[in-house]
């Protein structure tokens, strides 16, 4: 009879739970219905050109061939406060995942309570305790283990791991963005340096022209109009130089902030556009583009986290079974606490299940399903934008290359025209206005040449970032992602 009663103690709560499990129902709660976009739906076909696109090297900026730039990028990656913030978020997310994982195992804690109290003389406490003042004490171990029959802990762990993996991928994306911004700033600094050199050449040219005009005015060959035109061109050239100097200082300050040294000159050696080698340019969109970008991986892991949250919300509708046990000592009177008669112990199941909660669980599940839809659509928006970015940079790189070819011809023609105009002016066969017009055309073409060379480099840098910046998804993360599009058992209707 004792054995039967003991078994009943274990079976009756579980049987009762199964009988009334249908009281809290998920019926009518709209499931998440958004779908992840795949490579084929984005036009990333398995063509030979697309399949042969080489991945970007992890330290892709070294291909530019500038040691000073390499040092700046390394300084930025090691000293950026923003990267340290991202790393702290990763550590926090990993700690949260460890906490969730620990909660799924057996729990054991110790307890010691001691109380000096007066027992009521008008209650249920019998004599001789009634009305007396006594010391009571309890010393015991308490244990519990929640058996995960319905996948609640598994879903919570999936959500926590997804969040941790997303934080890691976002930290990698922050590194890629930081390196790219340093390279962009460095290329911009090289452009401004060359634009200043052109402006200084223009100033020298206009000063020389002013001297020549003054001589011609003294000889009666030119008038006051030509003299005033030449005089006005000199301060205009100086103003352009000062404007470029301002941009150079601001660019240096921005670079110094990126490397975490705001009081340091980031580039003591003036960078040169000609000293930066072009980066390799792919001819097609890579078929595995979505696996090369850390921001896309982060969006995928956010989807997994949202799926885990939705599965956990669904599991809240099912019974929660705990095994609870305790063993220890309890006595009235501290001197009796360690006596053999003070022993106590207990073990048994504890079942908790929702029956009526006013719709709280249904509202929570609906919200988590909506969060899952939002995470999936955020992922879809991210992959569409990624394909858009790569396509734009490929188109810009090709267009700039064609523009440079045409611009070089225009520059040669402008320089030839200026040489002829200068010879005619010195010989008195043309006026000063014609010479200034030819000079202006040459300077404009030289500035355009610098800008196009800069745009070509910037397009290559932007393309390297758009292709993932050399990021590689860890093997274990890739394995987890392989099962990401499938729904968990608790998620299925």
XYZ file of C-alpha atoms in Angstrom:
493
model
C 0.000 0.000 0.000
C 2.871 2.296 0.785
C 4.424 1.618 -2.616
C 1.168 2.375 -4.412
C 0.724 5.642 -2.546
C 4.254 6.680 -3.413
C 3.716 6.042 -7.108
C 0.412 7.876 -7.008
C 2.218 10.854 -5.559
C 4.322 11.005 -8.727
C 1.682 10.133 -11.299
C -1.387 12.051 -10.147
C -0.004 15.591 -10.727
C 1.218 14.657 -14.186
C -2.103 13.008 -15.047
C -4.003 16.032 -13.822
C -1.757 18.284 -15.882
C -2.436 16.323 -19.059
C -6.196 16.378 -18.422
C -6.419 20.147 -18.189
C -3.577 20.996 -20.554
C -6.051 22.173 -23.132
C -7.356 24.967 -20.905
C -4.778 27.461 -22.197
C -4.818 27.104 -25.984
C -2.844 28.633 -28.846
C -5.792 28.204 -31.195
C -6.400 31.300 -33.275
C -2.991 32.865 -32.666
C -1.610 33.904 -36.066
C 1.749 32.205 -36.749
C 4.749 34.005 -38.194
C 4.468 33.799 -41.984
C 7.423 35.824 -43.340
C 9.891 33.881 -45.501
C 13.672 34.261 -45.751
C 14.966 35.346 -49.157
C 17.493 32.979 -50.727
C 20.278 33.618 -53.245
C 18.187 32.571 -56.246
C 15.390 35.026 -55.434
C 17.975 37.821 -55.349
C 19.364 37.055 -58.796
C 22.587 35.500 -57.516
C 22.616 32.834 -60.192
C 25.133 30.043 -60.448
C 26.824 31.489 -63.525
C 30.497 30.768 -64.057
C 31.505 34.424 -63.664
C 29.572 34.734 -60.408
C 30.902 31.472 -59.013
C 34.525 32.451 -59.712
C 34.482 35.753 -57.794
C 37.352 35.487 -55.327
C 36.636 36.415 -51.698
C 38.093 39.611 -50.274
C 41.221 39.082 -48.186
C 40.819 39.719 -44.426
C 43.391 42.544 -44.570
C 42.353 43.748 -47.993
C 43.696 47.286 -47.471
C 47.261 45.951 -47.596
C 46.779 45.389 -51.339
C 46.853 49.199 -51.737
C 50.572 48.989 -50.983
C 50.928 51.840 -48.466
C 52.667 50.898 -45.158
C 51.516 54.116 -43.490
C 47.898 53.241 -44.274
C 48.409 49.694 -42.943
C 49.661 51.114 -39.652
C 46.699 53.495 -39.356
C 44.175 50.705 -39.868
C 45.875 48.503 -37.280
C 45.900 51.391 -34.795
C 42.196 51.959 -35.367
C 41.308 48.285 -34.923
C 43.261 48.075 -31.670
C 42.372 51.405 -30.094
C 38.801 52.216 -31.113
C 36.410 52.719 -28.145
C 33.502 51.793 -30.407
C 35.020 48.379 -31.069
C 35.514 47.873 -27.345
C 31.840 48.656 -26.822
C 30.939 46.030 -29.442
C 33.227 43.497 -27.739
C 31.593 44.233 -24.383
C 28.193 43.556 -25.949
C 29.491 40.225 -27.206
C 30.724 39.309 -23.717
C 27.353 40.322 -22.250
C 25.426 38.227 -24.776
C 27.660 35.193 -24.189
C 27.173 35.538 -20.426
C 23.410 35.667 -20.948
C 23.562 32.476 -23.026
C 25.591 30.763 -20.297
C 23.018 31.869 -17.739
C 20.149 30.405 -19.774
C 22.064 27.168 -20.306
C 22.809 26.867 -16.583
C 19.141 27.286 -15.699
C 18.239 24.113 -17.623
C 20.333 21.839 -15.374
C 19.838 20.619 -11.814
C 19.927 23.359 -9.191
C 21.228 22.901 -5.636
C 21.459 25.474 -2.878
C 22.085 25.512 0.830
C 19.850 27.063 3.469
C 20.293 28.015 7.096
C 17.576 29.807 9.058
C 17.608 30.636 12.765
C 14.750 32.464 14.519
C 14.205 33.596 18.101
C 10.408 33.781 18.421
C 7.369 33.652 20.709
C 4.750 31.110 19.698
C 1.138 32.283 19.985
C -0.905 30.907 22.833
C -4.171 31.384 20.893
C -3.344 29.533 17.737
C -2.849 25.973 16.581
C 0.507 25.524 18.305
C 0.036 22.974 21.096
C 1.455 23.126 24.611
C 4.100 23.348 25.857
C 5.158 25.500 22.838
C 2.073 27.712 23.006
C 2.979 31.020 24.582
C 6.651 30.097 24.982
C 9.735 31.765 23.544
C 11.950 29.393 21.642
C 14.802 29.282 19.135
C 14.052 27.480 15.860
C 16.601 26.512 13.234
C 16.719 24.822 9.828
C 19.830 23.608 8.039
C 19.230 21.857 4.724
C 20.022 21.407 1.056
C 17.335 22.222 -1.523
C 17.453 20.805 -5.026
C 15.296 21.127 -8.131
C 15.417 20.109 -11.758
C 12.966 21.296 -14.398
C 12.477 18.527 -16.961
C 12.249 20.122 -20.409
C 9.482 17.975 -21.878
C 8.160 20.686 -24.217
C 11.393 22.393 -25.287
C 11.059 25.572 -23.242
C 14.681 25.622 -22.130
C 15.912 24.542 -25.558
C 14.021 27.412 -27.187
C 15.329 29.927 -24.637
C 18.873 28.696 -25.228
C 18.435 28.979 -29.020
C 17.282 32.570 -28.554
C 20.222 33.415 -26.295
C 22.745 31.755 -28.617
C 21.251 33.578 -31.595
C 21.616 36.888 -29.787
C 25.227 36.077 -28.854
C 26.123 35.067 -32.409
C 24.438 38.211 -33.728
C 26.506 40.330 -31.331
C 29.694 38.639 -32.555
C 28.768 39.229 -36.191
C 27.860 42.857 -35.466
C 31.251 43.356 -33.812
C 32.910 41.962 -36.951
C 30.795 44.287 -39.111
C 31.920 47.212 -36.933
C 35.566 46.237 -37.548
C 34.953 46.148 -41.297
C 33.260 49.547 -41.229
C 36.040 51.069 -39.139
C 38.784 49.787 -41.450
C 36.845 51.033 -44.475
C 36.369 54.493 -42.966
C 40.093 54.764 -42.250
C 40.941 53.850 -45.851
C 38.323 56.271 -47.186
C 39.714 59.082 -45.045
C 43.266 58.289 -46.164
C 42.308 58.322 -49.842
C 40.447 61.599 -49.311
C 43.538 63.060 -47.651
C 45.652 62.021 -50.655
C 43.126 63.692 -52.975
C 43.198 66.956 -51.023
C 46.991 66.978 -50.975
C 47.094 66.727 -54.757
C 44.334 69.291 -55.158
C 46.386 71.679 -53.021
C 49.418 71.094 -55.199
C 47.327 71.948 -58.261
C 46.022 75.067 -56.542
C 49.571 76.118 -55.691
C 50.619 75.546 -59.298
C 47.669 77.670 -60.397
C 48.731 80.426 -57.995
C 52.286 80.384 -59.341
C 50.959 80.394 -62.903
C 48.664 83.335 -62.233
C 51.394 85.239 -60.421
C 53.649 84.736 -63.425
C 50.862 85.871 -65.715
C 50.388 88.994 -63.580
C 54.072 89.804 -63.893
C 53.855 89.357 -67.659
C 50.762 91.573 -67.895
C 52.455 94.282 -65.818
C 55.379 94.233 -68.251
C 53.016 94.474 -71.226
C 51.120 97.345 -69.585
C 54.413 99.184 -69.022
C 55.233 98.604 -72.701
C 51.790 99.851 -73.758
C 50.768 96.479 -75.162
C 47.932 95.828 -72.642
C 45.521 98.069 -70.825
C 44.216 98.477 -67.294
C 41.423 95.936 -67.915
C 43.885 93.090 -68.504
C 45.925 94.216 -65.505
C 42.913 94.205 -63.148
C 41.801 90.763 -64.424
C 45.224 89.322 -63.644
C 45.360 90.977 -60.230
C 41.984 89.507 -59.232
C 43.040 85.977 -60.216
C 45.871 85.872 -57.641
C 43.810 86.314 -54.401
C 41.187 83.950 -55.822
C 43.850 81.236 -56.138
C 45.042 81.924 -52.581
C 41.470 81.605 -51.285
C 41.141 78.202 -52.988
C 44.383 77.047 -51.347
C 43.152 78.102 -47.912
C 39.821 76.308 -48.431
C 41.714 73.123 -49.314
C 43.948 73.576 -46.259
C 40.839 73.664 -44.091
C 39.545 70.407 -45.618
C 42.953 68.776 -45.092
C 42.943 69.705 -41.405
C 39.392 68.408 -40.909
C 40.254 65.157 -42.685
C 43.341 64.705 -40.518
C 41.261 65.288 -37.395
C 38.715 62.701 -38.549
C 41.470 60.148 -39.211
C 43.055 60.835 -35.828
C 39.701 60.259 -34.119
C 39.228 56.973 -35.993
C 42.563 55.639 -34.748
C 41.789 56.806 -31.205
C 44.597 59.422 -31.110
C 42.869 62.819 -31.541
C 46.051 64.790 -30.732
C 48.307 62.835 -33.101
C 49.091 63.619 -36.731
C 47.759 60.443 -38.350
C 49.733 60.774 -41.589
C 53.050 62.612 -41.163
C 54.033 61.486 -44.655
C 51.662 63.052 -47.176
C 49.825 60.224 -48.979
C 49.874 60.109 -52.773
C 47.151 58.794 -55.037
C 49.801 57.498 -57.389
C 51.278 55.490 -54.501
C 48.054 53.543 -53.915
C 47.705 50.470 -56.086
C 44.235 49.627 -57.437
C 42.339 46.794 -55.780
C 41.145 43.797 -57.809
C 37.621 44.239 -59.125
C 35.206 41.319 -59.671
C 33.134 41.275 -62.811
C 29.966 39.752 -61.336
C 27.999 39.368 -58.125
C 29.357 36.401 -56.124
C 26.875 33.586 -55.587
C 27.876 33.293 -51.924
C 27.600 37.014 -51.208
C 25.174 36.509 -48.298
C 27.702 34.301 -46.521
C 30.507 36.859 -46.849
C 28.954 39.768 -44.974
C 28.954 40.008 -41.195
C 25.902 42.298 -41.136
C 23.890 39.706 -43.076
C 25.044 36.989 -40.685
C 23.987 39.176 -37.751
C 20.529 39.557 -39.283
C 20.305 35.764 -39.707
C 21.194 35.214 -36.068
C 18.588 37.775 -35.045
C 16.088 35.609 -36.900
C 17.216 32.564 -34.916
C 16.909 34.501 -31.675
C 13.388 35.594 -32.621
C 12.464 32.006 -33.511
C 13.722 30.830 -30.152
C 11.667 33.506 -28.405
C 8.547 32.496 -30.365
C 9.102 28.806 -29.566
C 9.611 29.651 -25.909
C 6.385 31.685 -25.877
C 4.527 28.698 -27.356
C 6.040 26.323 -24.797
C 4.605 28.495 -21.997
C 1.189 26.974 -22.800
C 2.354 23.496 -21.746
C 2.863 22.081 -18.243
C 6.056 22.796 -16.376
C 7.330 19.741 -14.478
C 9.926 20.112 -11.733
C 11.549 17.498 -9.524
C 11.993 19.023 -6.074
C 13.935 17.547 -3.176
C 15.373 18.648 0.119
C 17.362 17.071 2.940
C 18.542 18.638 6.169
C 17.933 19.323 9.836
C 15.197 21.247 11.615
C 14.627 21.698 15.334
C 13.127 23.815 18.082
C 16.112 24.777 20.137
C 19.536 25.291 18.659
C 21.006 22.593 20.922
C 18.835 19.990 19.186
C 19.690 21.000 15.600
C 22.461 18.433 15.151
C 20.676 15.585 16.909
C 19.582 12.500 14.959
C 15.911 13.263 15.465
C 16.226 16.618 13.677
C 16.643 14.977 10.271
C 14.117 15.761 7.552
C 13.886 15.116 3.845
C 11.423 15.165 1.009
C 11.185 14.511 -2.716
C 8.434 14.808 -5.274
C 7.188 16.346 -8.497
C 5.822 19.849 -8.870
C 3.632 20.640 -11.870
C 2.653 24.136 -12.938
C 0.388 24.828 -15.881
C -1.663 27.770 -17.106
C -5.437 27.429 -16.981
C -6.747 30.958 -17.218
C -4.533 34.030 -17.499
C -6.799 36.552 -19.152
C -5.101 36.119 -22.547
C -1.585 37.063 -21.366
C 0.102 34.010 -22.914
C -1.752 34.420 -26.205
C -0.799 38.085 -26.388
C 2.831 37.211 -25.633
C 2.894 34.547 -28.367
C 1.304 36.925 -30.873
C 3.929 39.528 -30.040
C 6.803 37.067 -30.423
C 5.443 35.866 -33.766
C 5.296 39.487 -34.892
C 8.884 39.964 -33.708
C 9.884 36.929 -35.765
C 8.203 38.347 -38.877
C 10.000 41.649 -38.274
C 13.372 39.894 -37.864
C 12.874 37.936 -41.096
C 11.862 41.028 -43.036
C 14.819 42.928 -41.549
C 17.049 40.148 -42.843
C 15.385 40.335 -46.255
C 15.856 44.115 -46.344
C 19.524 43.687 -45.396
C 20.227 41.170 -48.171
C 18.430 43.295 -50.765
C 20.494 46.308 -49.697
C 23.692 44.197 -49.811
C 23.054 43.116 -53.400
C 22.158 46.708 -54.245
C 25.429 48.003 -52.745
C 27.603 45.519 -54.648
C 25.784 46.176 -57.921
C 26.170 49.952 -57.433
C 29.883 49.735 -56.698
C 30.514 47.433 -59.657
C 28.668 49.860 -61.936
C 30.543 52.862 -60.496
C 33.936 51.187 -60.898
C 33.237 50.361 -64.551
C 31.851 53.820 -65.282
C 34.750 55.643 -63.625
C 37.226 53.564 -65.647
C 35.510 54.658 -68.874
C 35.288 58.265 -67.687
C 39.028 58.326 -66.946
C 39.823 57.146 -70.469
C 37.813 59.988 -71.983
C 39.062 62.517 -69.454
C 42.714 61.784 -70.223
C 42.048 62.669 -73.849
C 40.327 65.888 -72.780
C 43.284 66.770 -70.503
C 45.783 66.276 -73.312
C 43.712 68.479 -75.616
C 43.378 71.218 -72.950
C 47.125 71.222 -72.231
C 47.897 71.407 -75.948
C 45.438 74.297 -76.388
C 46.980 76.161 -73.432
C 50.482 75.745 -74.841
C 49.364 77.224 -78.179
C 47.464 80.065 -76.458
C 50.509 80.946 -74.349
C 52.752 81.066 -77.415
C 50.236 83.257 -79.301
C 49.862 85.602 -76.321
C 53.623 86.055 -75.951
C 53.790 86.803 -79.661
C 50.964 89.346 -79.354
C 48.615 87.331 -81.582
C 45.879 86.766 -78.940
C 44.518 88.618 -75.940
C 44.743 87.903 -72.228
C 41.155 86.629 -71.986
C 41.880 83.811 -74.426
C 44.941 82.789 -72.414
C 42.999 82.790 -69.122
C 40.264 80.682 -70.723
C 42.815 78.112 -71.899
C 44.466 78.088 -68.452
C 41.118 77.595 -66.702
C 40.331 74.598 -68.912
C 43.668 72.948 -68.070
C 43.234 73.436 -64.324
C 39.677 72.107 -64.459
C 40.826 68.982 -66.296
C 43.665 68.394 -63.847
C 41.282 68.696 -60.902
C 38.881 66.329 -62.619
C 41.726 63.859 -63.149
C 42.484 63.872 -59.408
C 38.794 63.474 -58.569
C 38.338 60.562 -60.990
C 41.406 58.759 -59.652
C 40.003 59.256 -56.162
C 36.579 57.993 -57.212
C 38.150 54.902 -58.749
C 39.925 54.085 -55.486
C 36.872 54.909 -53.381
C 34.683 52.650 -55.533
C 37.166 49.796 -55.048
C 37.245 50.404 -51.296
C 33.447 50.531 -51.117
C 33.254 47.347 -53.164
C 35.639 45.577 -50.776
C 33.342 46.564 -47.912
C 30.198 45.568 -49.819
C 31.735 42.139 -50.478
C 32.182 41.574 -46.752
C 35.547 43.176 -46.030
C 37.255 39.793 -45.749
C 34.956 38.455 -43.000
C 34.636 34.680 -42.687
C 31.781 33.033 -40.839
C 33.054 30.629 -38.147
C 32.533 26.959 -38.958
C 30.319 26.284 -35.952
C 28.185 29.338 -36.785
C 27.803 28.133 -40.363
C 26.625 24.750 -39.133
C 23.987 26.381 -36.966
C 22.866 28.549 -39.870
C 22.348 25.465 -42.035
C 19.303 24.563 -39.937
C 18.059 28.126 -39.503
C 15.247 28.191 -42.111
C 13.490 25.125 -40.628
C 10.896 25.622 -37.930
C 11.286 23.989 -34.547
C 8.773 21.416 -33.356
C 7.314 23.848 -30.857
C 6.845 26.429 -33.628
C 4.747 24.262 -35.900
C 0.986 24.686 -35.659
